[in-house]
Amino acid sequence: MKTVSRHKVGPRKSHLNDDEWIRRHFEELVDKYAGQYVVVAAGELFAGQSARALFAKARRRHPHVIPTGVPVPRPQDFVCAL
């Protein structure tokens, strides 16, 4: 697991700010972590193969924050059948 990026957020708004950070950096996440999971808690990004392990690590490091996580799609996952 890597800690890749940090951004500062206030304690009460951290979940919303972490969610917003994921939205704003989604393309970067796809470029770097396609096919993996990412979890953000209190401005700290965790990336790896196991969502469960990432959430557990985020909760241990930031026990008063609700982590936000998503699976990061691969570029080929964006192809849709019409």
Short mmCIF file of C-alpha atoms in Angstrom, two decimals:
data_model
loop_
_atom_site.label_atom_id
_atom_site.label_comp_id
_atom_site.label_asym_id
_atom_site.label_seq_id
_atom_site.Cartn_x
_atom_site.Cartn_y
_atom_site.Cartn_z
CA MET A 1 0.00 0.00 0.00
CA LYS A 2 1.18 3.46 -0.81
CA THR A 3 0.45 6.83 0.67
CA VAL A 4 0.39 8.86 -2.49
CA SER A 5 -1.07 12.23 -1.83
CA ARG A 6 -2.25 14.35 1.05
CA HIS A 7 -4.69 17.19 1.25
CA LYS A 8 -5.79 19.05 4.36
CA VAL A 9 -9.41 18.91 5.45
CA GLY A 10 -11.30 19.88 8.57
CA PRO A 11 -12.45 17.07 10.89
CA ARG A 12 -16.20 17.53 10.39
CA LYS A 13 -16.09 17.87 6.62
CA SER A 14 -13.35 15.33 5.95
CA HIS A 15 -15.65 12.69 4.43
CA LEU A 16 -17.17 15.18 2.00
CA ASN A 17 -13.80 16.70 1.18
CA ASP A 18 -12.21 13.29 0.62
CA ASP A 19 -15.07 12.38 -1.70
CA GLU A 20 -14.63 15.63 -3.59
CA TRP A 21 -10.86 15.03 -3.83
CA ILE A 22 -11.51 11.65 -5.47
CA ARG A 23 -13.86 13.26 -7.99
CA ARG A 24 -11.42 16.02 -8.85
CA HIS A 25 -8.46 13.64 -9.24
CA PHE A 26 -10.28 10.74 -10.89
CA GLU A 27 -8.35 10.89 -14.17
CA GLU A 28 -5.05 10.91 -12.29
CA LEU A 29 -6.22 7.93 -10.23
CA VAL A 30 -7.13 6.02 -13.41
CA ASP A 31 -3.70 6.80 -14.87
CA LYS A 32 -1.82 5.63 -11.76
CA TYR A 33 -4.05 3.02 -10.07
CA ALA A 34 -6.21 1.43 -12.76
CA GLY A 35 -7.59 -1.92 -11.63
CA GLN A 36 -6.85 -1.20 -7.96
CA TYR A 37 -8.81 0.26 -5.06
CA VAL A 38 -8.20 3.66 -3.52
CA VAL A 39 -9.31 4.87 -0.11
CA VAL A 40 -8.97 8.43 1.16
CA ALA A 41 -9.20 9.30 4.86
CA ALA A 42 -8.40 12.70 6.34
CA GLY A 43 -6.58 13.68 3.19
CA GLU A 44 -4.39 10.59 3.00
CA LEU A 45 -4.64 8.33 -0.03
CA PHE A 46 -4.20 4.56 0.22
CA ALA A 47 -4.00 2.42 -2.93
CA GLY A 48 -3.79 -1.34 -3.36
CA GLN A 49 -5.51 -4.57 -4.35
CA SER A 50 -7.57 -5.25 -1.20
CA ALA A 51 -10.35 -2.79 -0.37
CA ARG A 52 -10.80 -4.43 3.03
CA ALA A 53 -7.12 -3.99 3.93
CA LEU A 54 -7.11 -0.39 2.71
CA PHE A 55 -10.20 0.53 4.74
CA ALA A 56 -8.71 -1.17 7.82
CA LYS A 57 -5.43 0.74 7.47
CA ALA A 58 -7.24 4.03 6.91
CA ARG A 59 -9.39 3.46 10.02
CA ARG A 60 -6.34 2.61 12.12
CA ARG A 61 -4.51 5.75 11.00
CA HIS A 62 -7.58 8.02 11.20
CA PRO A 63 -10.03 6.48 13.71
CA HIS A 64 -12.33 9.54 13.84
CA VAL A 65 -12.85 9.75 10.07
CA ILE A 66 -15.12 7.77 7.77
CA PRO A 67 -12.90 6.68 4.85
CA THR A 68 -14.09 7.09 1.28
CA GLY A 69 -13.10 4.43 -1.22
CA VAL A 70 -13.69 3.39 -4.82
CA PRO A 71 -12.46 0.76 -7.23
CA VAL A 72 -10.47 2.49 -9.94
CA PRO A 73 -11.57 1.38 -13.41
CA ARG A 74 -9.14 0.45 -16.15
CA PRO A 75 -9.28 2.57 -19.32
CA GLN A 76 -10.89 -0.32 -21.24
CA ASP A 77 -13.69 -0.37 -18.63
CA PHE A 78 -14.92 2.95 -20.05
CA VAL A 79 -15.85 1.39 -23.39
CA CYS A 80 -19.58 0.93 -23.46
CA ALA A 81 -21.80 -0.99 -25.84
CA LEU A 82 -24.53 1.10 -27.38
#
